[in-house]
mmCIF file of N, CA and C in Angstrom:
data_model
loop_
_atom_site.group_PDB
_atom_site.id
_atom_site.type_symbol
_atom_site.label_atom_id
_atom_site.label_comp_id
_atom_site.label_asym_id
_atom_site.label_seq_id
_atom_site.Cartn_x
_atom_site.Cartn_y
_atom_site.Cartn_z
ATOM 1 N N UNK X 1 -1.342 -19.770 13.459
ATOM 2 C CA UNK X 1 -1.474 -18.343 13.168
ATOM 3 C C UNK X 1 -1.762 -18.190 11.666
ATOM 4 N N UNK X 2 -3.078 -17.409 11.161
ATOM 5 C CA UNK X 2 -3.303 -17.545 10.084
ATOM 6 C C UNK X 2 -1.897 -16.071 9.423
ATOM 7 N N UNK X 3 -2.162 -16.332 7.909
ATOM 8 C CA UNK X 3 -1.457 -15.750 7.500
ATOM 9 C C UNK X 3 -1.836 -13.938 7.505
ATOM 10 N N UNK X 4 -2.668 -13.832 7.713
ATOM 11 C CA UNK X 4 -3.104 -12.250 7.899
ATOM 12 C C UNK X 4 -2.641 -11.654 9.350
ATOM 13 N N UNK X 5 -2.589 -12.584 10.261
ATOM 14 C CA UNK X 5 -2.074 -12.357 11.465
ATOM 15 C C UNK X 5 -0.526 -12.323 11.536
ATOM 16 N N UNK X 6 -0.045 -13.002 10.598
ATOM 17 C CA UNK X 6 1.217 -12.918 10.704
ATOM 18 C C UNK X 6 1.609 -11.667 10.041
ATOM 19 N N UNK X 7 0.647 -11.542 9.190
ATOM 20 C CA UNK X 7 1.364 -9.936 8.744
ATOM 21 C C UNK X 7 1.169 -8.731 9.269
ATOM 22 N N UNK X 8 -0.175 -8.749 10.114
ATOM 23 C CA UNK X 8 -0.715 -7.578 10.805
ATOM 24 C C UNK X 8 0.688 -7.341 12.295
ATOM 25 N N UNK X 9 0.827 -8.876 12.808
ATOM 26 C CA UNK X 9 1.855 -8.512 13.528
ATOM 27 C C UNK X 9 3.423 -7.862 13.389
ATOM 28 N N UNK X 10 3.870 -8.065 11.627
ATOM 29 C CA UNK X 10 5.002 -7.800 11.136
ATOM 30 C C UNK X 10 5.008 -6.083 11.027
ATOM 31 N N UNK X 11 3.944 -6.273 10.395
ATOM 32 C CA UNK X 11 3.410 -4.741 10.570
ATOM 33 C C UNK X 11 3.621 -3.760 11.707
ATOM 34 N N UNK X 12 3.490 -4.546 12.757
ATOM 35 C CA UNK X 12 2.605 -3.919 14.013
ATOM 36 C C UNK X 12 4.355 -3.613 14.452
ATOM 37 N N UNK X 13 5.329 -5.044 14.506
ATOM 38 C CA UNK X 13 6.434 -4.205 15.075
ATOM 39 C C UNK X 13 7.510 -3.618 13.866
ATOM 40 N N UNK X 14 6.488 -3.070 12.984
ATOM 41 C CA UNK X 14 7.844 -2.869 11.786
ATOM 42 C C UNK X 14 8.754 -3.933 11.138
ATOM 43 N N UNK X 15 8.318 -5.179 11.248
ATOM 44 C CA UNK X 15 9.619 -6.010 10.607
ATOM 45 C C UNK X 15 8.809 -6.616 8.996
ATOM 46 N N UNK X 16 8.903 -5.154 8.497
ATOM 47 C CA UNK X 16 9.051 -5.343 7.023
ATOM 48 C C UNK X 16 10.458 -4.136 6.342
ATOM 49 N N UNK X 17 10.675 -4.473 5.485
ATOM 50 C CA UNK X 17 11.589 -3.847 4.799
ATOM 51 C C UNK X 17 12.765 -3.846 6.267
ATOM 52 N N UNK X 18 13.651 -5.117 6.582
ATOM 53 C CA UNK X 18 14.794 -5.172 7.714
ATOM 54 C C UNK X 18 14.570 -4.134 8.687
ATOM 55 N N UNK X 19 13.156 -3.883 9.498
ATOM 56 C CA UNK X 19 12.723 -2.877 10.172
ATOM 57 C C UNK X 19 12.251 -1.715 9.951
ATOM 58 N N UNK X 20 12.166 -1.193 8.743
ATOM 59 C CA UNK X 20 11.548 0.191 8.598
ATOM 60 C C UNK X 20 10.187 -0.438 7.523
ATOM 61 N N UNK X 21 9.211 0.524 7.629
ATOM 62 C CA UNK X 21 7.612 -0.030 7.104
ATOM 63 C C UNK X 21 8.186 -0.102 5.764
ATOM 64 N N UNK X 22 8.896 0.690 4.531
ATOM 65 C CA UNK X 22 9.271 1.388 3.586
ATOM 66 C C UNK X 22 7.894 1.074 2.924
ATOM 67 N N UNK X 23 6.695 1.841 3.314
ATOM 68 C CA UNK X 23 5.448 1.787 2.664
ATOM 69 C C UNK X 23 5.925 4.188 2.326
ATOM 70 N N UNK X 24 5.679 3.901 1.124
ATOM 71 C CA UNK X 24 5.317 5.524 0.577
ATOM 72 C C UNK X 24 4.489 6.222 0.999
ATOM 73 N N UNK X 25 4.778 7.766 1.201
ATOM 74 C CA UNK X 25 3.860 8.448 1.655
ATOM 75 C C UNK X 25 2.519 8.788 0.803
ATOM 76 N N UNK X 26 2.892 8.283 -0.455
ATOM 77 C CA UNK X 26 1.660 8.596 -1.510
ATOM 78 C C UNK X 26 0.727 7.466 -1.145
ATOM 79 N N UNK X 27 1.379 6.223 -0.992
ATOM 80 C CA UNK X 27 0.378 5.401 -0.688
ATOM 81 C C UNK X 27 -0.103 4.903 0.549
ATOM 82 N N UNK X 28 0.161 5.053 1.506
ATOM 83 C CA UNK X 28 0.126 5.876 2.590
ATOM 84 C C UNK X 28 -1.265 6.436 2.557
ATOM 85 N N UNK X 29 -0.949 7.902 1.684
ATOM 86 C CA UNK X 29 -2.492 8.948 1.628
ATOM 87 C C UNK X 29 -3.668 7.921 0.892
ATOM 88 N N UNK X 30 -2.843 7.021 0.058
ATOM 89 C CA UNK X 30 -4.088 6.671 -1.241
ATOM 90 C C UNK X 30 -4.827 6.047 -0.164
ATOM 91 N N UNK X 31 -4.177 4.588 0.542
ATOM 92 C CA UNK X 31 -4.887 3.724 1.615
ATOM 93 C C UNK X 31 -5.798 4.644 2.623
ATOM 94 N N UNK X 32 -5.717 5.889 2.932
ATOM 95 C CA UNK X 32 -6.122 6.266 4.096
ATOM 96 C C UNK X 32 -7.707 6.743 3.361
ATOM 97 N N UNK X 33 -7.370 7.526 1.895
ATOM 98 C CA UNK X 33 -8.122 8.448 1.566
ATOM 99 C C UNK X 33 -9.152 7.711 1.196
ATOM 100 N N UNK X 34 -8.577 6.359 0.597
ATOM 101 C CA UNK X 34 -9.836 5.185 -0.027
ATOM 102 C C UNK X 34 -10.110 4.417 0.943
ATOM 103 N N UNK X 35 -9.675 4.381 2.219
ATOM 104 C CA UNK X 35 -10.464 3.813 3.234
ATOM 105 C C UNK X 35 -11.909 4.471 3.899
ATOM 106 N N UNK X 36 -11.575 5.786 3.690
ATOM 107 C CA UNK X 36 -12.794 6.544 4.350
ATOM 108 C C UNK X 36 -13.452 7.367 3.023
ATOM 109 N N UNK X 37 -13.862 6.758 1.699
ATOM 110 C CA UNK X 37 -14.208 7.422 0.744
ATOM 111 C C UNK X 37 -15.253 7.154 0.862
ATOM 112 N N UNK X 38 -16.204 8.079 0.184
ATOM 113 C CA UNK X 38 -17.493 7.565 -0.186
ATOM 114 C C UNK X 38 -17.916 6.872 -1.153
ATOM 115 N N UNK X 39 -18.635 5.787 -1.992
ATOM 116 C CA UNK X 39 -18.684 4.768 -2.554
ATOM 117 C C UNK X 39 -18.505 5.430 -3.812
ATOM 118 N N UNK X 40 -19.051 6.681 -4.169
ATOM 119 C CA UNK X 40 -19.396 7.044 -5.834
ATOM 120 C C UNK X 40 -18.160 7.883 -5.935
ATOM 121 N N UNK X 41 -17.443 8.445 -5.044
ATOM 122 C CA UNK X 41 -15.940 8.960 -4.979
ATOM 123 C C UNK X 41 -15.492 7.599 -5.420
ATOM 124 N N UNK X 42 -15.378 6.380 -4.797
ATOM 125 C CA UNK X 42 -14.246 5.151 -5.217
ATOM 126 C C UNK X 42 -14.982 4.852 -6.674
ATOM 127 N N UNK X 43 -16.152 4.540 -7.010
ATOM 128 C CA UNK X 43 -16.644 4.250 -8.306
ATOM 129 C C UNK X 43 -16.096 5.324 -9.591
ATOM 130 N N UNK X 44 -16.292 6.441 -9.205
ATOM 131 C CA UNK X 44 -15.885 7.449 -10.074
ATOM 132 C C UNK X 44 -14.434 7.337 -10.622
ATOM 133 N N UNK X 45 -13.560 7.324 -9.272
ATOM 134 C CA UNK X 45 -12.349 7.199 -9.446
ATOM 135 C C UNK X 45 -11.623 5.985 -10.335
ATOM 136 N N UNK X 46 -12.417 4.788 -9.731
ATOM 137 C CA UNK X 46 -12.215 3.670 -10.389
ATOM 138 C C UNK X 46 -12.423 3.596 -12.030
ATOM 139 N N UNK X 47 -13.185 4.578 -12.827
ATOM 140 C CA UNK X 47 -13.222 4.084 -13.868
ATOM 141 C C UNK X 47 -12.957 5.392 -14.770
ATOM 142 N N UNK X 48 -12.715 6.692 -13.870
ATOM 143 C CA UNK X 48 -11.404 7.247 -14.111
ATOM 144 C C UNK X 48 -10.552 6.613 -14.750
ATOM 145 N N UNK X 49 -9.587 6.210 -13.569
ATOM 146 C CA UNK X 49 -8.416 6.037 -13.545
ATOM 147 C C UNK X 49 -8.097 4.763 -14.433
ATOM 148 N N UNK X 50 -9.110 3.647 -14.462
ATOM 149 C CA UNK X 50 -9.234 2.649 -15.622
ATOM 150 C C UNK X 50 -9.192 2.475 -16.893
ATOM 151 N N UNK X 51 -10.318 3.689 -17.030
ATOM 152 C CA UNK X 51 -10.346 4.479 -18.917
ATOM 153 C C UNK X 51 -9.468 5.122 -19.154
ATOM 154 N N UNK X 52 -8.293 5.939 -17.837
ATOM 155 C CA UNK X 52 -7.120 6.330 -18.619
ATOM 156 C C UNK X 52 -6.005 5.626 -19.018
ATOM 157 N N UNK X 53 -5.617 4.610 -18.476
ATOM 158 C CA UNK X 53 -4.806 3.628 -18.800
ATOM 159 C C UNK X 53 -4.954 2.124 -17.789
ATOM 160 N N UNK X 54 -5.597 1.422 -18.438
ATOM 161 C CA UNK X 54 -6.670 0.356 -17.785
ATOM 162 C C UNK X 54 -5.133 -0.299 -16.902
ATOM 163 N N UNK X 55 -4.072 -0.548 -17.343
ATOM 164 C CA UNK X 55 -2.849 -1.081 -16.304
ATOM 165 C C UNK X 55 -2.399 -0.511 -15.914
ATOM 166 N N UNK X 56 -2.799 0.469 -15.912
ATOM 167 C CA UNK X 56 -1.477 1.920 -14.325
ATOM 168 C C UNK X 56 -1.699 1.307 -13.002
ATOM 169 N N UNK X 57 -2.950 1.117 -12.634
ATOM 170 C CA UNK X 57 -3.227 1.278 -11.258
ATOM 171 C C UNK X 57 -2.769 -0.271 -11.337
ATOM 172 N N UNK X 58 -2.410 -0.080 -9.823
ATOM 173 C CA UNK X 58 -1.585 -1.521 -9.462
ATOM 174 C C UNK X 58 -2.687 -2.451 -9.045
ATOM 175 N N UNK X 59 -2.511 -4.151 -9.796
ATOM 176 C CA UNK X 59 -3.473 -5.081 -8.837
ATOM 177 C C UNK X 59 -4.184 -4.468 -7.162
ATOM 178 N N UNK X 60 -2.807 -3.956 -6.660
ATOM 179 C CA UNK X 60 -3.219 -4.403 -4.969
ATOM 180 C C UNK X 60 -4.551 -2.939 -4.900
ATOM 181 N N UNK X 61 -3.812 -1.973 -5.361
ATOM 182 C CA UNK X 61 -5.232 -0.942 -5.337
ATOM 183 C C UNK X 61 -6.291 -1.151 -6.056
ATOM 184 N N UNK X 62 -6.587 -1.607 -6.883
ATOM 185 C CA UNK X 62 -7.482 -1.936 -7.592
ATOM 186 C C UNK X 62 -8.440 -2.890 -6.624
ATOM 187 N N UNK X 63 -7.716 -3.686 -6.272
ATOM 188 C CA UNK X 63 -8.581 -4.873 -5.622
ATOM 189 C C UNK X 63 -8.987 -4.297 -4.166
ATOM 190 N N UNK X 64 -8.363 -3.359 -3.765
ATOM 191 C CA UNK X 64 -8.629 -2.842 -2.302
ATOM 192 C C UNK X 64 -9.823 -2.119 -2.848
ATOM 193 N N UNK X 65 -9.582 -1.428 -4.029
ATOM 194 C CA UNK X 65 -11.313 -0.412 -4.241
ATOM 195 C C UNK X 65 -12.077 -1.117 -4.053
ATOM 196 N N UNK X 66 -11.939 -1.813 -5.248
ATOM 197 C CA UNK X 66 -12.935 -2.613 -5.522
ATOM 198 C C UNK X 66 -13.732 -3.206 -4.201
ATOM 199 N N UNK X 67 -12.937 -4.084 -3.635
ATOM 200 C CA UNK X 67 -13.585 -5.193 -2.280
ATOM 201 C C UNK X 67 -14.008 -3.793 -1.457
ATOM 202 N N UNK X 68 -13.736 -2.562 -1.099
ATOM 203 C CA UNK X 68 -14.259 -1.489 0.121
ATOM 204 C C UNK X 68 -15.498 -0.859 -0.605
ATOM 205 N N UNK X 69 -15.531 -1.056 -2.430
ATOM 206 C CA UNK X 69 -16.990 -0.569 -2.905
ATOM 207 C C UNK X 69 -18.051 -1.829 -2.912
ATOM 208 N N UNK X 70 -17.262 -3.118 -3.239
ATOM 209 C CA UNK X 70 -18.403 -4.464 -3.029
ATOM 210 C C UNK X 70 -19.267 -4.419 -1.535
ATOM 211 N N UNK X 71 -18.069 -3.803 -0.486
ATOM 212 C CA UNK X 71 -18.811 -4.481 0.480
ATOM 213 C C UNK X 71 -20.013 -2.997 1.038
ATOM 214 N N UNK X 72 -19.849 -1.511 0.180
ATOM 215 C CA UNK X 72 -20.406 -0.701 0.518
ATOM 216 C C UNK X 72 -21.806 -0.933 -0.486
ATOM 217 N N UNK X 73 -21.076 -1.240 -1.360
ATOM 218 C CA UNK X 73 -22.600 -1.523 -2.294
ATOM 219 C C UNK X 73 -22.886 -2.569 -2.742
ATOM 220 N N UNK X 74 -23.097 -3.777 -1.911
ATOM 221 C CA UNK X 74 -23.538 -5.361 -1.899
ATOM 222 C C UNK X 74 -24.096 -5.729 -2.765
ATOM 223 N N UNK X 75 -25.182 -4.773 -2.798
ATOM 224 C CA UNK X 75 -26.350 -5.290 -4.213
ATOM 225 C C UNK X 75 -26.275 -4.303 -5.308
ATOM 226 N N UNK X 76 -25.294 -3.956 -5.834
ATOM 227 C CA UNK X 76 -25.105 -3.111 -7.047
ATOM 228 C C UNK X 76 -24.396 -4.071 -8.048
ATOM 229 N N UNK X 77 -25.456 -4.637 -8.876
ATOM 230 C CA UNK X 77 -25.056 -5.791 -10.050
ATOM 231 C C UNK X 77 -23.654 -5.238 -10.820
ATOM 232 N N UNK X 78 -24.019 -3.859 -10.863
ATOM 233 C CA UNK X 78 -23.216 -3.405 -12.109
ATOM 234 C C UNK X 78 -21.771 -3.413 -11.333
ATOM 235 N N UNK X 79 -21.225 -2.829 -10.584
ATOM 236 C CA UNK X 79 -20.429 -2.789 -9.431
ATOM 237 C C UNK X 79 -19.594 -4.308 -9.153
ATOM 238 N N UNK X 80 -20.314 -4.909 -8.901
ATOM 239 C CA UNK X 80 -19.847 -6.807 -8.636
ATOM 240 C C UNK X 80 -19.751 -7.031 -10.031
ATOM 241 N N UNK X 81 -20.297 -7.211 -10.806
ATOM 242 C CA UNK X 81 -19.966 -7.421 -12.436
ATOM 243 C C UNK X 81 -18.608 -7.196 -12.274
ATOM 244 N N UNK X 82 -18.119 -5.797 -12.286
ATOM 245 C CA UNK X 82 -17.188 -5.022 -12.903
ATOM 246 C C UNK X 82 -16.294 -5.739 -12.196
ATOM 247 N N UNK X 83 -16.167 -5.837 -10.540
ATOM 248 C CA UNK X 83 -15.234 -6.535 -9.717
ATOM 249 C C UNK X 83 -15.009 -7.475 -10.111
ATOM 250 N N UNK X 84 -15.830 -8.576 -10.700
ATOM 251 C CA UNK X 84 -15.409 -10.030 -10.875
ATOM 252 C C UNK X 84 -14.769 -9.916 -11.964
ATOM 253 N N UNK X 85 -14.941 -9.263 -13.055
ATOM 254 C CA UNK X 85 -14.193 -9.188 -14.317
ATOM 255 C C UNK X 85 -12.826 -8.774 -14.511
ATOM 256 N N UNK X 86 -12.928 -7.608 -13.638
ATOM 257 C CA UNK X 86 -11.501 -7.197 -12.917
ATOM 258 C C UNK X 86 -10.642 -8.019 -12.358
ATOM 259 N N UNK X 87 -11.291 -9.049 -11.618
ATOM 260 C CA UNK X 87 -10.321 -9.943 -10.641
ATOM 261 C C UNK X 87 -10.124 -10.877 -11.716
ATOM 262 N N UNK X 88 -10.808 -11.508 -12.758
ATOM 263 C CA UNK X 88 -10.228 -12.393 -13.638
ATOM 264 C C UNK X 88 -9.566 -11.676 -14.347
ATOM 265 N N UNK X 89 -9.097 -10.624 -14.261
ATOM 266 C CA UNK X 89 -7.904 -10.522 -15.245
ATOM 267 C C UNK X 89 -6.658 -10.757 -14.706
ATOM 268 N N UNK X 90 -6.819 -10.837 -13.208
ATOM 269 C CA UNK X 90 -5.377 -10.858 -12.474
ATOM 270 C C UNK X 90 -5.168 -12.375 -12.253
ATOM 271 N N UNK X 91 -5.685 -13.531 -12.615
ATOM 272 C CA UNK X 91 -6.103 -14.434 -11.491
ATOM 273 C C UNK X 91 -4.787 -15.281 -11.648
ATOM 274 N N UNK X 92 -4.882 -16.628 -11.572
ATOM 275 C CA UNK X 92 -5.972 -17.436 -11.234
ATOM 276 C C UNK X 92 -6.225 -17.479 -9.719
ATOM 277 N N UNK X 93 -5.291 -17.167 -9.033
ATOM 278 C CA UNK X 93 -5.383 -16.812 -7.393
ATOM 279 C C UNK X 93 -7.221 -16.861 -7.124
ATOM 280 N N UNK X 94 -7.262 -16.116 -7.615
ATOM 281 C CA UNK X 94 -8.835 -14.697 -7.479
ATOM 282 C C UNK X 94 -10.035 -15.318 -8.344
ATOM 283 N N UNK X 95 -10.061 -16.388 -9.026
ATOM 284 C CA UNK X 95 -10.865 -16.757 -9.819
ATOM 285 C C UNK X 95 -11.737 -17.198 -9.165
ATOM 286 N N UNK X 96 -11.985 -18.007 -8.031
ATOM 287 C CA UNK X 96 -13.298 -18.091 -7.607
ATOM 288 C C UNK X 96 -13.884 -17.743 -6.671
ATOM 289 N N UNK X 97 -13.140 -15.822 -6.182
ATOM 290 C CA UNK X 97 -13.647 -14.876 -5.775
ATOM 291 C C UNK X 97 -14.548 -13.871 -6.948
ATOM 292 N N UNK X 98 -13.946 -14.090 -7.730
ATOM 293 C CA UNK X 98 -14.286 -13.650 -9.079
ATOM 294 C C UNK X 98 -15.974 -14.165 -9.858
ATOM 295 N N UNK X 99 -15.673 -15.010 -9.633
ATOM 296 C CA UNK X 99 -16.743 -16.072 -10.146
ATOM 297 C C UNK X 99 -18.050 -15.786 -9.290
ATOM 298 N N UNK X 100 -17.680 -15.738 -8.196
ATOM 299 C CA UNK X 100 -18.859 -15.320 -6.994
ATOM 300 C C UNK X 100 -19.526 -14.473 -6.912
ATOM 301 N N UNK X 101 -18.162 -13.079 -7.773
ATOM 302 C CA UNK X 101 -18.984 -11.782 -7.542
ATOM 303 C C UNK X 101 -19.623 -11.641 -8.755
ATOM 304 N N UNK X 102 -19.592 -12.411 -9.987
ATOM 305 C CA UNK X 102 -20.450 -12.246 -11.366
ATOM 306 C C UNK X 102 -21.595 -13.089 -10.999
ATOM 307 N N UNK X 103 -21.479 -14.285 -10.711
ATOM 308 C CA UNK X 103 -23.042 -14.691 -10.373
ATOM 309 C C UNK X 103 -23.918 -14.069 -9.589
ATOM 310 N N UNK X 104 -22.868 -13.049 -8.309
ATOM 311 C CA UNK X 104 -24.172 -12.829 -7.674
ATOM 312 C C UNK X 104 -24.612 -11.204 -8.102
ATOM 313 N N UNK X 105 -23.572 -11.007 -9.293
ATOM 314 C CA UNK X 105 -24.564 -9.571 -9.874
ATOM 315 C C UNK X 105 -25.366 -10.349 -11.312
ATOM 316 N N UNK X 106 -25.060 -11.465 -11.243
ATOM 317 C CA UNK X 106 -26.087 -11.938 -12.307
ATOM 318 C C UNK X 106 -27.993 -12.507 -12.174
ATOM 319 N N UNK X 107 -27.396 -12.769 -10.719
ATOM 320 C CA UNK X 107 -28.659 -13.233 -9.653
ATOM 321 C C UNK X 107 -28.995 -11.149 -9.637
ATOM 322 N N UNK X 108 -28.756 -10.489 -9.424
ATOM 323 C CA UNK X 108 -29.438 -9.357 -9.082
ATOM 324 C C UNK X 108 -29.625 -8.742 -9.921
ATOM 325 N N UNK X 109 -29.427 -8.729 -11.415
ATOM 326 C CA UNK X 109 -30.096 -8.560 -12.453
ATOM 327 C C UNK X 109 -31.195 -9.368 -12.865
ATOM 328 N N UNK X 110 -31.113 -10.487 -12.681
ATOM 329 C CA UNK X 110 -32.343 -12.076 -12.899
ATOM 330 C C UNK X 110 -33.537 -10.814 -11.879
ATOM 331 N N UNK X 111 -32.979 -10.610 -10.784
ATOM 332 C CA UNK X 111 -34.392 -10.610 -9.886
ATOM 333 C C UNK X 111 -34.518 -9.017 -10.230
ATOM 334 N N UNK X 112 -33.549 -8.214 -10.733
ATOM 335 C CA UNK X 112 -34.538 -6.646 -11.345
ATOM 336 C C UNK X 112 -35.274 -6.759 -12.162
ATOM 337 N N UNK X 113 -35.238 -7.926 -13.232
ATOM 338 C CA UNK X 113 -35.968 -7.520 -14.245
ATOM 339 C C UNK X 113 -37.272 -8.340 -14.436
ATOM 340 N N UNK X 114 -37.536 -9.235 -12.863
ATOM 341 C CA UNK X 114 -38.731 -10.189 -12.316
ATOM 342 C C UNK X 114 -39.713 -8.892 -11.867
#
């Protein structure tokens, strides 16, 4: 059982926090609202909320934007740039998720300016 399964199932019957989810209702709304956002709503927000105090927002949201705007806007150099730079600040976990997403906005700048 991979490890995502094990948590989706912990999830599934509540056995986090000795049976209750104890997930917040704020975050709660944040997960729901940035699941169904539109890409330049999460971009906007993202550098919002970055330029106001670049460590407020927690790793785990940050990285949830981020990966739900990578995978909405695949080929947006500037976008994957920003993600990979982002994830090396948290790493080393993430470093050669990180690494992946700067080369391949570096490859899509190489081929804009061909």
């Amino acid at each position: 059982m991979s490890d995502l399964t094990r948590l989706m199932s912990q999830i599934s019957v509540g056995g986090v926090d000795g049976g209750a989810m104890g997930i917040p209702a704020e975050v709660q709304h944040f997960i729901e609202k940035l699941t169904f956002a539109d890409p330049d709503d999460i971009w906007d927000s993202l550098q919002a909320s970055l330029a106001e105090d670049w460590m407020a927002l927690p790793v785990w949201a940050r990285n949830l934007a981020f990966r739900l705007l990578c995978l909405q806007r695949p080929d947006d150099a500037e976008i994957l740039g920003q993600a990979g730079s982002d994830l090396l600040s948290f790493g080393p976990d993430w470093d050669e998720f990180a690494e992946k997403l700067m080369a391949r906005s570096e490859e899509l700048k190489t081929k804009k300016q061909e």
